[in-house]
PDB file of C-alpha atoms and ligand atoms in Angstrom:
ATOM      1  CA  MET A   1      -8.354  22.990  12.627  1.00 48.00           C
ATOM      2  CA  SER A   2      -9.748  19.717  13.940  1.00 55.00           C
ATOM      3  CA  ALA A   3     -10.539  16.360  12.426  1.00 63.00           C
ATOM      4  CA  GLY A   4     -13.987  14.960  11.767  1.00 70.00           C
ATOM      5  CA  GLN A   5     -15.411  11.670  12.876  1.00 88.00           C
ATOM      6  CA  ASN A   6     -15.035   9.580   9.729  1.00 92.00           C
ATOM      7  CA  ALA A   7     -14.109   6.036  10.705  1.00 94.00           C
ATOM      8  CA  ALA A   8     -12.082   3.654   8.579  1.00 96.00           C
ATOM      9  CA  LEU A   9     -11.574  -0.087   8.582  1.00 96.00           C
ATOM     10  CA  VAL A  10      -8.062  -0.461   9.936  1.00 96.00           C
ATOM     11  CA  ALA A  11      -6.306  -3.774   9.275  1.00 94.00           C
ATOM     12  CA  ARG A  12      -3.263  -2.946  11.395  1.00 93.00           C
ATOM     13  CA  ILE A  13      -0.998  -0.225  12.685  1.00 96.00           C
ATOM     14  CA  ILE A  14       2.788  -0.529  12.664  1.00 95.00           C
ATOM     15  CA  HIS A  15       4.212   1.920  15.172  1.00 95.00           C
ATOM     16  CA  HIS A  16       7.719   2.172  13.726  1.00 94.00           C
ATOM     17  CA  SER A  17       8.458   1.360  10.104  1.00 90.00           C
ATOM     18  CA  VAL A  18      11.510   2.237   8.033  1.00 88.00           C
ATOM     19  CA  VAL A  19      10.168   0.696   4.801  1.00 85.00           C
ATOM     20  CA  ASP A  20       7.004   2.786   4.384  1.00 84.00           C
ATOM     21  CA  GLY A  21       8.564   6.054   3.300  1.00 84.00           C
ATOM     22  CA  PRO A  22      11.459   8.236   4.421  1.00 85.00           C
ATOM     23  CA  GLY A  23      12.590   8.054   8.032  1.00 88.00           C
ATOM     24  CA  ASN A  24      10.938   6.281  10.924  1.00 93.00           C
ATOM     25  CA  ARG A  25       7.176   6.339  10.386  1.00 96.00           C
ATOM     26  CA  ALA A  26       3.932   5.003  11.764  1.00 96.00           C
ATOM     27  CA  ALA A  27       2.211   2.942   9.075  1.00 97.00           C
ATOM     28  CA  VAL A  28      -1.565   2.523   9.040  1.00 97.00           C
ATOM     29  CA  PHE A  29      -2.973  -0.234   6.816  1.00 96.00           C
ATOM     30  CA  LEU A  30      -6.594   0.098   5.752  1.00 97.00           C
ATOM     31  CA  GLN A  31      -8.884  -2.754   4.765  1.00 96.00           C
ATOM     32  CA  GLY A  32     -10.351  -3.107   1.276  1.00 96.00           C
ATOM     33  CA  CYS A  33      -8.866  -2.801  -2.207  1.00 95.00           C
ATOM     34  CA  ASN A  34     -10.203  -2.176  -5.698  1.00 93.00           C
ATOM     35  CA  TYR A  35      -7.429  -4.272  -7.283  1.00 91.00           C
ATOM     36  CA  HIS A  36      -7.138  -8.034  -6.983  1.00 85.00           C
ATOM     37  CA  CYS A  37      -3.463  -8.618  -7.690  1.00 86.00           C
ATOM     38  CA  SER A  38      -2.530 -12.262  -7.949  1.00 82.00           C
ATOM     39  CA  TYR A  39       0.824 -11.606  -6.255  1.00 82.00           C
ATOM     40  CA  CYS A  40      -0.658  -9.614  -3.343  1.00 85.00           C
ATOM     41  CA  HIS A  41       1.412 -10.172  -0.198  1.00 83.00           C
ATOM     42  CA  ASN A  42      -1.491  -9.162   2.059  1.00 86.00           C
ATOM     43  CA  PRO A  43      -4.503 -10.775   0.351  1.00 88.00           C
ATOM     44  CA  GLU A  44      -6.455 -10.693   3.615  1.00 91.00           C
ATOM     45  CA  THR A  45      -6.702  -6.902   3.191  1.00 93.00           C
ATOM     46  CA  ILE A  46      -8.481  -7.082  -0.195  1.00 93.00           C
ATOM     47  CA  SER A  47     -12.098  -7.533   0.910  1.00 94.00           C
ATOM     48  CA  VAL A  48     -14.308  -6.269   3.683  1.00 94.00           C
ATOM     49  CA  CYS A  49     -15.565  -9.094   5.938  1.00 95.00           C
ATOM     50  CA  CYS A  50     -19.051 -10.287   4.929  1.00 94.00           C
ATOM     51  CA  GLY A  51     -19.723 -12.015   8.257  1.00 94.00           C
ATOM     52  CA  CYS A  52     -19.910 -15.511   6.753  1.00 94.00           C
ATOM     53  CA  GLY A  53     -18.695 -17.006  10.050  1.00 94.00           C
ATOM     54  CA  THR A  54     -16.251 -19.520   8.542  1.00 95.00           C
ATOM     55  CA  CYS A  55     -13.372 -18.373  10.744  1.00 96.00           C
ATOM     56  CA  VAL A  56     -15.312 -18.456  14.026  1.00 96.00           C
ATOM     57  CA  SER A  57     -15.057 -22.170  14.831  1.00 95.00           C
ATOM     58  CA  MET A  58     -11.541 -22.403  13.369  1.00 96.00           C
ATOM     59  CA  CYS A  59      -9.979 -19.985  15.856  1.00 97.00           C
ATOM     60  CA  PRO A  60      -8.026 -22.109  18.376  1.00 96.00           C
ATOM     61  CA  ALA A  61      -8.211 -19.326  20.963  1.00 96.00           C
ATOM     62  CA  GLY A  62     -11.965 -18.742  20.731  1.00 96.00           C
ATOM     63  CA  ALA A  63     -11.216 -15.113  19.908  1.00 97.00           C
ATOM     64  CA  ILE A  64     -13.857 -14.694  17.178  1.00 97.00           C
ATOM     65  CA  SER A  65     -17.623 -14.583  17.517  1.00 96.00           C
ATOM     66  CA  ILE A  66     -20.566 -13.402  15.442  1.00 93.00           C
ATOM     67  CA  SER A  67     -23.307 -11.074  16.627  1.00 91.00           C
ATOM     68  CA  ASP A  68     -26.097  -9.775  14.386  1.00 89.00           C
ATOM     69  CA  GLY A  69     -24.177 -10.951  11.328  1.00 88.00           C
ATOM     70  CA  ARG A  70     -21.066  -9.023  12.289  1.00 91.00           C
ATOM     71  CA  VAL A  71     -17.819 -10.641  13.268  1.00 94.00           C
ATOM     72  CA  ILE A  72     -16.377  -9.663  16.653  1.00 94.00           C
ATOM     73  CA  TRP A  73     -12.671 -10.092  17.332  1.00 95.00           C
ATOM     74  CA  ASP A  74     -11.312 -10.334  20.872  1.00 95.00           C
ATOM     75  CA  ASP A  75      -7.924  -8.645  20.741  1.00 92.00           C
ATOM     76  CA  GLU A  76      -7.003  -9.839  24.237  1.00 95.00           C
ATOM     77  CA  ALA A  77      -7.711 -13.502  23.522  1.00 96.00           C
ATOM     78  CA  CYS A  78      -6.079 -13.522  20.052  1.00 96.00           C
ATOM     79  CA  THR A  79      -2.685 -15.231  19.893  1.00 96.00           C
ATOM     80  CA  GLY A  80      -1.882 -13.964  16.384  1.00 93.00           C
ATOM     81  CA  CYS A  81      -1.724 -17.463  14.866  1.00 95.00           C
ATOM     82  CA  ASP A  82      -3.203 -16.244  11.524  1.00 93.00           C
ATOM     83  CA  THR A  83      -5.490 -19.296  11.179  1.00 95.00           C
ATOM     84  CA  CYS A  84      -8.445 -16.981  10.545  1.00 95.00           C
ATOM     85  CA  ILE A  85      -6.887 -15.320   7.501  1.00 92.00           C
ATOM     86  CA  HIS A  86      -5.825 -18.680   6.054  1.00 91.00           C
ATOM     87  CA  VAL A  87      -9.332 -20.124   6.314  1.00 94.00           C
ATOM     88  CA  CYS A  88     -11.235 -17.015   5.213  1.00 94.00           C
ATOM     89  CA  PRO A  89     -12.694 -17.768   1.770  1.00 93.00           C
ATOM     90  CA  HIS A  90     -13.288 -14.066   1.033  1.00 93.00           C
ATOM     91  CA  LEU A  91      -9.774 -12.531   1.185  1.00 92.00           C
ATOM     92  CA  SER A  92     -10.618 -10.830   4.463  1.00 95.00           C
ATOM     93  CA  SER A  93      -9.842 -10.966   8.165  1.00 95.00           C
ATOM     94  CA  PRO A  94     -11.833 -10.723  11.389  1.00 96.00           C
ATOM     95  CA  ARG A  95      -9.000  -8.675  12.946  1.00 95.00           C
ATOM     96  CA  VAL A  96     -10.142  -5.384  11.433  1.00 95.00           C
ATOM     97  CA  ARG A  97     -11.173  -2.462  13.584  1.00 94.00           C
ATOM     98  CA  ARG A  98     -13.356   0.519  12.751  1.00 94.00           C
ATOM     99  CA  LEU A  99     -11.392   3.505  14.037  1.00 96.00           C
ATOM    100  CA  THR A 100     -11.624   7.268  13.690  1.00 97.00           C
ATOM    101  CA  ALA A 101      -8.528   9.334  12.984  1.00 97.00           C
ATOM    102  CA  GLU A 102      -8.543  10.512  16.592  1.00 96.00           C
ATOM    103  CA  GLN A 103      -8.502   6.913  17.802  1.00 97.00           C
ATOM    104  CA  VAL A 104      -5.581   6.105  15.491  1.00 97.00           C
ATOM    105  CA  MET A 105      -3.685   9.170  16.717  1.00 96.00           C
ATOM    106  CA  GLU A 106      -4.368   8.123  20.291  1.00 96.00           C
ATOM    107  CA  GLU A 107      -2.778   4.722  19.563  1.00 96.00           C
ATOM    108  CA  ILE A 108       0.374   6.286  18.133  1.00 96.00           C
ATOM    109  CA  ARG A 109       0.543   9.230  20.528  1.00 94.00           C
ATOM    110  CA  GLY A 110       3.508   7.763  22.410  1.00 95.00           C
ATOM    111  CA  ASP A 111       5.404   7.301  19.128  1.00 94.00           C
ATOM    112  CA  ILE A 112       5.089  10.897  17.967  1.00 94.00           C
ATOM    113  CA  PRO A 113       8.427  12.133  19.420  1.00 94.00           C
ATOM    114  CA  PHE A 114      10.216   9.307  17.597  1.00 94.00           C
ATOM    115  CA  ILE A 115       8.584   9.311  14.141  1.00 95.00           C
ATOM    116  CA  ARG A 116       8.893  11.661  11.191  1.00 95.00           C
ATOM    117  CA  GLY A 117       5.420  11.020   9.893  1.00 96.00           C
ATOM    118  CA  ILE A 118       2.507   8.776   9.090  1.00 97.00           C
ATOM    119  CA  THR A 119       2.081   6.636   5.980  1.00 97.00           C
ATOM    120  CA  VAL A 120      -1.318   5.215   5.117  1.00 98.00           C
ATOM    121  CA  SER A 121      -1.332   2.062   3.049  1.00 95.00           C
ATOM    122  CA  GLY A 122      -3.684  -0.844   2.440  1.00 89.00           C
ATOM    123  CA  GLY A 123      -5.531  -2.438   0.809  1.00 90.00           C
ATOM    124  CA  GLU A 124      -6.108   0.752  -1.106  1.00 95.00           C
ATOM    125  CA  CYS A 125      -6.216   3.626   1.339  1.00 97.00           C
ATOM    126  CA  THR A 126      -7.921   6.162  -0.952  1.00 97.00           C
ATOM    127  CA  LEU A 127     -11.135   4.102  -0.826  1.00 97.00           C
ATOM    128  CA  GLN A 128     -11.546   5.620   2.654  1.00 97.00           C
ATOM    129  CA  ARG A 129     -10.675   9.140   1.602  1.00 97.00           C
ATOM    130  CA  ASP A 130     -12.645  11.052   4.261  1.00 97.00           C
ATOM    131  CA  PHE A 131     -10.712   9.270   7.001  1.00 97.00           C
ATOM    132  CA  LEU A 132      -7.463  10.248   5.268  1.00 98.00           C
ATOM    133  CA  VAL A 133      -8.441  13.914   5.424  1.00 98.00           C
ATOM    134  CA  ASP A 134      -9.162  13.570   9.148  1.00 97.00           C
ATOM    135  CA  LEU A 135      -5.947  11.697   9.880  1.00 98.00           C
ATOM    136  CA  PHE A 136      -3.720  13.994   7.847  1.00 98.00           C
ATOM    137  CA  THR A 137      -5.332  17.029   9.498  1.00 97.00           C
ATOM    138  CA  LEU A 138      -4.282  15.625  12.866  1.00 97.00           C
ATOM    139  CA  ALA A 139      -0.846  14.680  11.520  1.00 97.00           C
ATOM    140  CA  LYS A 140      -0.241  18.294  10.512  1.00 97.00           C
ATOM    141  CA  GLU A 141      -1.320  19.504  13.939  1.00 96.00           C
ATOM    142  CA  HIS A 142       1.444  17.285  15.354  1.00 95.00           C
ATOM    143  CA  LYS A 143       3.996  18.482  12.745  1.00 96.00           C
ATOM    144  CA  LEU A 144       4.154  15.029  11.156  1.00 97.00           C
ATOM    145  CA  THR A 145       4.496  14.409   7.441  1.00 97.00           C
ATOM    146  CA  ALA A 146       1.655  12.524   5.775  1.00 98.00           C
ATOM    147  CA  LEU A 147       2.172  10.093   2.906  1.00 98.00           C
ATOM    148  CA  LEU A 148      -0.063   7.824   0.867  1.00 98.00           C
ATOM    149  CA  ASP A 149       1.014   4.404  -0.367  1.00 97.00           C
ATOM    150  CA  SER A 150      -1.429   3.881  -3.199  1.00 97.00           C
ATOM    151  CA  ASN A 151      -2.148   1.765  -6.280  1.00 95.00           C
ATOM    152  CA  GLY A 152      -2.651   4.708  -8.641  1.00 96.00           C
ATOM    153  CA  SER A 153      -6.385   4.293  -9.209  1.00 96.00           C
ATOM    154  CA  TYR A 154      -7.401   7.535  -7.463  1.00 97.00           C
ATOM    155  CA  ASP A 155      -7.462  10.955  -9.138  1.00 97.00           C
ATOM    156  CA  TYR A 156      -5.250  12.519  -6.463  1.00 98.00           C
ATOM    157  CA  MET A 157      -4.760  15.946  -7.991  1.00 97.00           C
ATOM    158  CA  ALA A 158      -8.514  16.414  -8.412  1.00 97.00           C
ATOM    159  CA  ASP A 159      -8.828  16.196  -4.622  1.00 98.00           C
ATOM    160  CA  ALA A 160      -7.352  19.504  -3.468  1.00 97.00           C
ATOM    161  CA  GLU A 161      -8.453  19.082   0.145  1.00 98.00           C
ATOM    162  CA  LEU A 162      -6.597  15.791   0.505  1.00 98.00           C
ATOM    163  CA  MET A 163      -3.533  16.809  -1.487  1.00 98.00           C
ATOM    164  CA  ASN A 164      -3.102  20.044   0.464  1.00 98.00           C
ATOM    165  CA  LEU A 165      -2.642  17.853   3.528  1.00 98.00           C
ATOM    166  CA  CYS A 166      -0.668  15.076   1.832  1.00 98.00           C
ATOM    167  CA  ASP A 167       3.103  15.485   1.452  1.00 97.00           C
ATOM    168  CA  GLY A 168       3.434  12.870  -1.233  1.00 97.00           C
ATOM    169  CA  VAL A 169       2.320   9.639  -2.824  1.00 98.00           C
ATOM    170  CA  MET A 170       4.294   6.429  -3.041  1.00 97.00           C
ATOM    171  CA  LEU A 171       2.854   5.117  -6.275  1.00 98.00           C
ATOM    172  CA  ASP A 172       2.672   1.479  -7.350  1.00 96.00           C
ATOM    173  CA  VAL A 173       3.436   1.067 -11.025  1.00 97.00           C
ATOM    174  CA  LYS A 174       2.754  -2.617 -11.337  1.00 95.00           C
ATOM    175  CA  ALA A 175       3.054  -2.740 -15.131  1.00 96.00           C
ATOM    176  CA  PHE A 176       3.316  -0.068 -17.808  1.00 97.00           C
ATOM    177  CA  ASP A 177       1.528  -2.067 -20.492  1.00 96.00           C
ATOM    178  CA  THR A 178      -2.191  -1.686 -19.943  1.00 97.00           C
ATOM    179  CA  ALA A 179      -3.088  -5.255 -20.976  1.00 96.00           C
ATOM    180  CA  VAL A 180      -0.503  -6.702 -18.565  1.00 95.00           C
ATOM    181  CA  HIS A 181      -1.709  -4.352 -15.819  1.00 95.00           C
ATOM    182  CA  LYS A 182      -5.302  -5.400 -16.429  1.00 94.00           C
ATOM    183  CA  GLU A 183      -4.463  -9.073 -16.335  1.00 91.00           C
ATOM    184  CA  LEU A 184      -2.674  -8.603 -13.008  1.00 89.00           C
ATOM    185  CA  THR A 185      -5.021  -6.179 -11.266  1.00 90.00           C
ATOM    186  CA  GLY A 186      -8.310  -6.231 -13.175  1.00 89.00           C
ATOM    187  CA  ARG A 187      -7.780  -2.624 -14.398  1.00 92.00           C
ATOM    188  CA  GLY A 188      -5.705  -0.941 -17.075  1.00 95.00           C
ATOM    189  CA  SER A 189      -2.569   1.124 -16.404  1.00 96.00           C
ATOM    190  CA  GLU A 190      -3.703   4.427 -17.971  1.00 97.00           C
ATOM    191  CA  PRO A 191      -4.870   6.124 -14.723  1.00 97.00           C
ATOM    192  CA  VAL A 192      -1.681   5.059 -12.955  1.00 97.00           C
ATOM    193  CA  ILE A 193       0.566   6.498 -15.652  1.00 97.00           C
ATOM    194  CA  GLU A 194      -1.459   9.687 -15.820  1.00 97.00           C
ATOM    195  CA  ASN A 195      -1.243  10.003 -12.037  1.00 98.00           C
ATOM    196  CA  ALA A 196       2.536   9.542 -12.136  1.00 97.00           C
ATOM    197  CA  ARG A 197       2.723  12.444 -14.582  1.00 97.00           C
ATOM    198  CA  LYS A 198       0.361  14.719 -12.619  1.00 97.00           C
ATOM    199  CA  LEU A 199       1.922  13.963  -9.234  1.00 98.00           C
ATOM    200  CA  MET A 200       5.422  14.574 -10.577  1.00 97.00           C
ATOM    201  CA  ALA A 201       4.339  17.890 -12.091  1.00 96.00           C
ATOM    202  CA  ALA A 202       2.855  18.916  -8.737  1.00 97.00           C
ATOM    203  CA  GLY A 203       5.909  17.828  -6.710  1.00 96.00           C
ATOM    204  CA  LYS A 204       3.844  15.204  -4.914  1.00 97.00           C
ATOM    205  CA  LEU A 205       5.451  12.030  -6.235  1.00 97.00           C
ATOM    206  CA  THR A 206       7.559  10.620  -3.395  1.00 96.00           C
ATOM    207  CA  GLU A 207       8.413   7.222  -4.807  1.00 96.00           C
ATOM    208  CA  ILE A 208       7.626   4.762  -7.608  1.00 97.00           C
ATOM    209  CA  ARG A 209       7.335   1.106  -6.636  1.00 96.00           C
ATOM    210  CA  THR A 210       7.420  -1.909  -8.929  1.00 97.00           C
ATOM    211  CA  VAL A 211       7.237  -5.543  -7.805  1.00 95.00           C
ATOM    212  CA  ILE A 212       9.497  -7.790  -9.873  1.00 96.00           C
ATOM    213  CA  VAL A 213       8.021 -11.174 -10.852  1.00 93.00           C
ATOM    214  CA  PRO A 214      10.354 -12.872 -13.350  1.00 93.00           C
ATOM    215  CA  GLY A 215       8.711 -14.434 -16.383  1.00 88.00           C
ATOM    216  CA  VAL A 216       5.322 -12.938 -15.482  1.00 87.00           C
ATOM    217  CA  LEU A 217       5.719  -9.166 -15.553  1.00 91.00           C
ATOM    218  CA  PRO A 218       7.834  -7.335 -18.173  1.00 94.00           C
ATOM    219  CA  SER A 219       9.877  -5.315 -15.687  1.00 96.00           C
ATOM    220  CA  GLU A 220      12.241  -3.674 -18.189  1.00 97.00           C
ATOM    221  CA  GLU A 221       9.292  -2.459 -20.246  1.00 97.00           C
ATOM    222  CA  THR A 222       7.708  -0.979 -17.107  1.00 97.00           C
ATOM    223  CA  ILE A 223      10.913   0.789 -16.021  1.00 97.00           C
ATOM    224  CA  ALA A 224      11.531   2.120 -19.541  1.00 97.00           C
ATOM    225  CA  GLY A 225       7.921   3.246 -19.909  1.00 97.00           C
ATOM    226  CA  ILE A 226       7.792   5.176 -16.666  1.00 97.00           C
ATOM    227  CA  ALA A 227      11.200   6.734 -17.395  1.00 97.00           C
ATOM    228  CA  ASP A 228       9.865   8.005 -20.723  1.00 96.00           C
ATOM    229  CA  VAL A 229       6.870   9.563 -18.975  1.00 96.00           C
ATOM    230  CA  LEU A 230       8.855  11.235 -16.185  1.00 96.00           C
ATOM    231  CA  LYS A 231      11.981  12.378 -17.990  1.00 93.00           C
ATOM    232  CA  GLU A 232      10.308  15.578 -19.169  1.00 92.00           C
ATOM    233  CA  PHE A 233      10.252  16.761 -15.538  1.00 94.00           C
ATOM    234  CA  PRO A 234      13.300  18.319 -13.893  1.00 89.00           C
ATOM    235  CA  GLY A 235      14.622  16.188 -11.039  1.00 87.00           C
ATOM    236  CA  TYR A 236      13.220  12.874 -12.203  1.00 90.00           C
ATOM    237  CA  GLU A 237      16.694  11.323 -11.881  1.00 91.00           C
ATOM    238  CA  THR A 238      16.573  11.763  -8.117  1.00 93.00           C
ATOM    239  CA  LEU A 239      13.070  10.385  -7.681  1.00 96.00           C
ATOM    240  CA  ARG A 240      13.267   7.244  -5.556  1.00 96.00           C
ATOM    241  CA  TYR A 241      12.469   4.125  -7.574  1.00 97.00           C
ATOM    242  CA  LYS A 242      11.932   1.075  -5.374  1.00 96.00           C
ATOM    243  CA  LEU A 243      12.347  -2.284  -7.105  1.00 97.00           C
ATOM    244  CA  ILE A 244      10.716  -4.904  -4.891  1.00 95.00           C
ATOM    245  CA  ALA A 245      11.617  -8.570  -5.332  1.00 94.00           C
ATOM    246  CA  TYR A 246       8.523 -10.768  -5.346  1.00 91.00           C
ATOM    247  CA  ARG A 247       8.485 -13.226  -2.456  1.00 88.00           C
ATOM    248  CA  ASN A 248       5.852 -15.881  -1.996  1.00 82.00           C
ATOM    249  CA  LEU A 249       5.437 -15.278   1.748  1.00 75.00           C
ATOM    250  CA  GLY A 250       1.786 -14.465   2.392  1.00 71.00           C
ATOM    251  CA  VAL A 251       0.749 -14.899  -1.256  1.00 75.00           C
ATOM    252  CA  ARG A 252      -2.413 -16.976  -1.691  1.00 73.00           C
ATOM    253  CA  GLU A 253      -2.716 -20.278  -3.527  1.00 75.00           C
ATOM    254  CA  PRO A 254      -2.227 -21.139  -6.349  1.00 70.00           C
ATOM    255  CA  TYR A 255      -0.111 -18.066  -7.120  1.00 72.00           C
ATOM    256  CA  ASN A 256       2.370 -18.790  -4.331  1.00 75.00           C
ATOM    257  CA  THR A 257       3.585 -21.789  -6.330  1.00 77.00           C
ATOM    258  CA  LEU A 258       3.157 -20.299  -9.817  1.00 77.00           C
ATOM    259  CA  PHE A 259       5.522 -17.364  -9.389  1.00 83.00           C
ATOM    260  CA  ARG A 260       9.183 -17.382  -8.473  1.00 87.00           C
ATOM    261  CA  SER A 261      11.338 -14.803  -6.710  1.00 91.00           C
ATOM    262  CA  PRO A 262      14.027 -13.020  -8.721  1.00 94.00           C
ATOM    263  CA  SER A 263      17.658 -13.814  -7.918  1.00 95.00           C
ATOM    264  CA  PRO A 264      19.912 -11.080  -6.476  1.00 96.00           C
ATOM    265  CA  GLU A 265      21.672 -10.993  -9.871  1.00 96.00           C
ATOM    266  CA  GLU A 266      18.366 -10.390 -11.678  1.00 96.00           C
ATOM    267  CA  MET A 267      17.586  -7.534  -9.289  1.00 96.00           C
ATOM    268  CA  GLN A 268      21.020  -5.982  -9.849  1.00 97.00           C
ATOM    269  CA  ASP A 269      20.560  -6.285 -13.633  1.00 96.00           C
ATOM    270  CA  LEU A 270      17.258  -4.423 -13.342  1.00 97.00           C
ATOM    271  CA  LYS A 271      18.859  -1.783 -11.160  1.00 97.00           C
ATOM    272  CA  ALA A 272      21.533  -1.286 -13.841  1.00 97.00           C
ATOM    273  CA  PHE A 273      18.784  -1.056 -16.470  1.00 97.00           C
ATOM    274  CA  ALA A 274      16.948   1.595 -14.430  1.00 97.00           C
ATOM    275  CA  GLU A 275      20.221   3.545 -14.150  1.00 97.00           C
ATOM    276  CA  GLN A 276      20.592   3.380 -17.939  1.00 96.00           C
ATOM    277  CA  LYS A 277      17.123   4.928 -18.134  1.00 96.00           C
ATOM    278  CA  GLY A 278      18.269   7.827 -15.988  1.00 95.00           C
ATOM    279  CA  PHE A 279      17.149   6.916 -12.479  1.00 96.00           C
ATOM    280  CA  ARG A 280      19.824   7.630  -9.869  1.00 95.00           C
ATOM    281  CA  ASN A 281      17.968   6.920  -6.639  1.00 95.00           C
ATOM    282  CA  ILE A 282      17.138   3.232  -6.914  1.00 96.00           C
ATOM    283  CA  VAL A 283      16.365   1.073  -3.915  1.00 95.00           C
ATOM    284  CA  VAL A 284      16.348  -2.717  -4.324  1.00 96.00           C
ATOM    285  CA  ILE A 285      14.575  -4.736  -1.663  1.00 92.00           C
TER     286      ILE A 285
HETATM  287  S1  SF4 B 301      -5.075 -14.878  14.612  1.00 57.52           S
HETATM  288 FE1  SF4 B 301      -7.206 -15.319  14.106  1.00 57.52          FE
HETATM  289  S2  SF4 B 301      -7.415 -17.571  14.406  1.00 57.52           S
HETATM  290 FE2  SF4 B 301      -5.514 -16.946  15.451  1.00 57.52          FE
HETATM  291  S3  SF4 B 301      -6.115 -16.540  17.582  1.00 57.52           S
HETATM  292 FE3  SF4 B 301      -6.251 -14.548  16.504  1.00 57.52          FE
HETATM  293  S4  SF4 B 301      -8.376 -14.410  15.815  1.00 57.52           S
HETATM  294 FE4  SF4 B 301      -7.987 -16.580  16.345  1.00 57.52          FE
HETATM  295  S1  SF4 B 302     -13.146 -12.839   8.261  1.00 57.52           S
HETATM  296 FE1  SF4 B 302     -13.602 -14.085   6.455  1.00 57.52          FE
HETATM  297  S2  SF4 B 302     -14.187 -16.117   7.273  1.00 57.52           S
HETATM  298 FE2  SF4 B 302     -14.297 -14.655   8.971  1.00 57.52          FE
HETATM  299  S3  SF4 B 302     -16.447 -13.999   8.990  1.00 57.52           S
HETATM  300 FE3  SF4 B 302     -15.306 -12.494   7.771  1.00 57.52          FE
HETATM  301  S4  SF4 B 302     -15.494 -13.153   5.631  1.00 57.52           S
HETATM  302 FE4  SF4 B 302     -16.087 -14.912   6.950  1.00 57.52          FE
END
């Protein structure tokens, strides 16, 4: 078995992460998303660069140039100051590379003895599905587990080729109520809920994730709703439910001043509520 040559837009690679799935993992973040969440902590991953050139003259290190309408980023010259992502008017970044799965594996080759697997996140990683098949094919050849961190918009179980290679999905359930979900993301919650059900039935649901934004998102309703959906399946109590406190770091204006972070007490209250609903494996971060 060998991987193809499908390239993806890669926003960044974290060589060792303990927050992107079980164990020590390499995390690959892809560029581009089909949701536009107001609370997004990585808004520079939402859009693909259109080559407008705004960031070029703003880079203090002269690390960005434009050629034939395409932005070129000089990795060596870049100091990582993030000015480019702050000035980009299109929720993008010039620091995105087009890489094949083989190139990604080459970058993490030295990490392989120390990691349990690879997690692909975003943006929304399933928008670059062919690359995922290539990367997960290589992951399996190296005896690594392969996980998706995904927003629930993809029909995972209809894609047998991908799901035969994928060990599980860490699924964002941003809101159970479809109107609330649509207001936050631009799309309703129905596909996400249906995916939670199908993935659980197939043993491919690794984790549910919900970001807690007090006064904006009805967190208890979301926890109760997803519990109702999953409780028909044996073992739902032990499914990991990650409750993620909203933080304004990285969030774009004006949302960074509109939303507030939950207090530790509010997070503990929600954890207790999730326990009441039957979840036993709750992680609060
Ligand atoms: S982070 Fe962006 S603005 Fe800063 S040096 Fe690198 S390319 Fe230039
Ligand atoms: S990264 Fe943003 S500002 Fe820079 S060229 Fe691309 S779209 Fe324009």
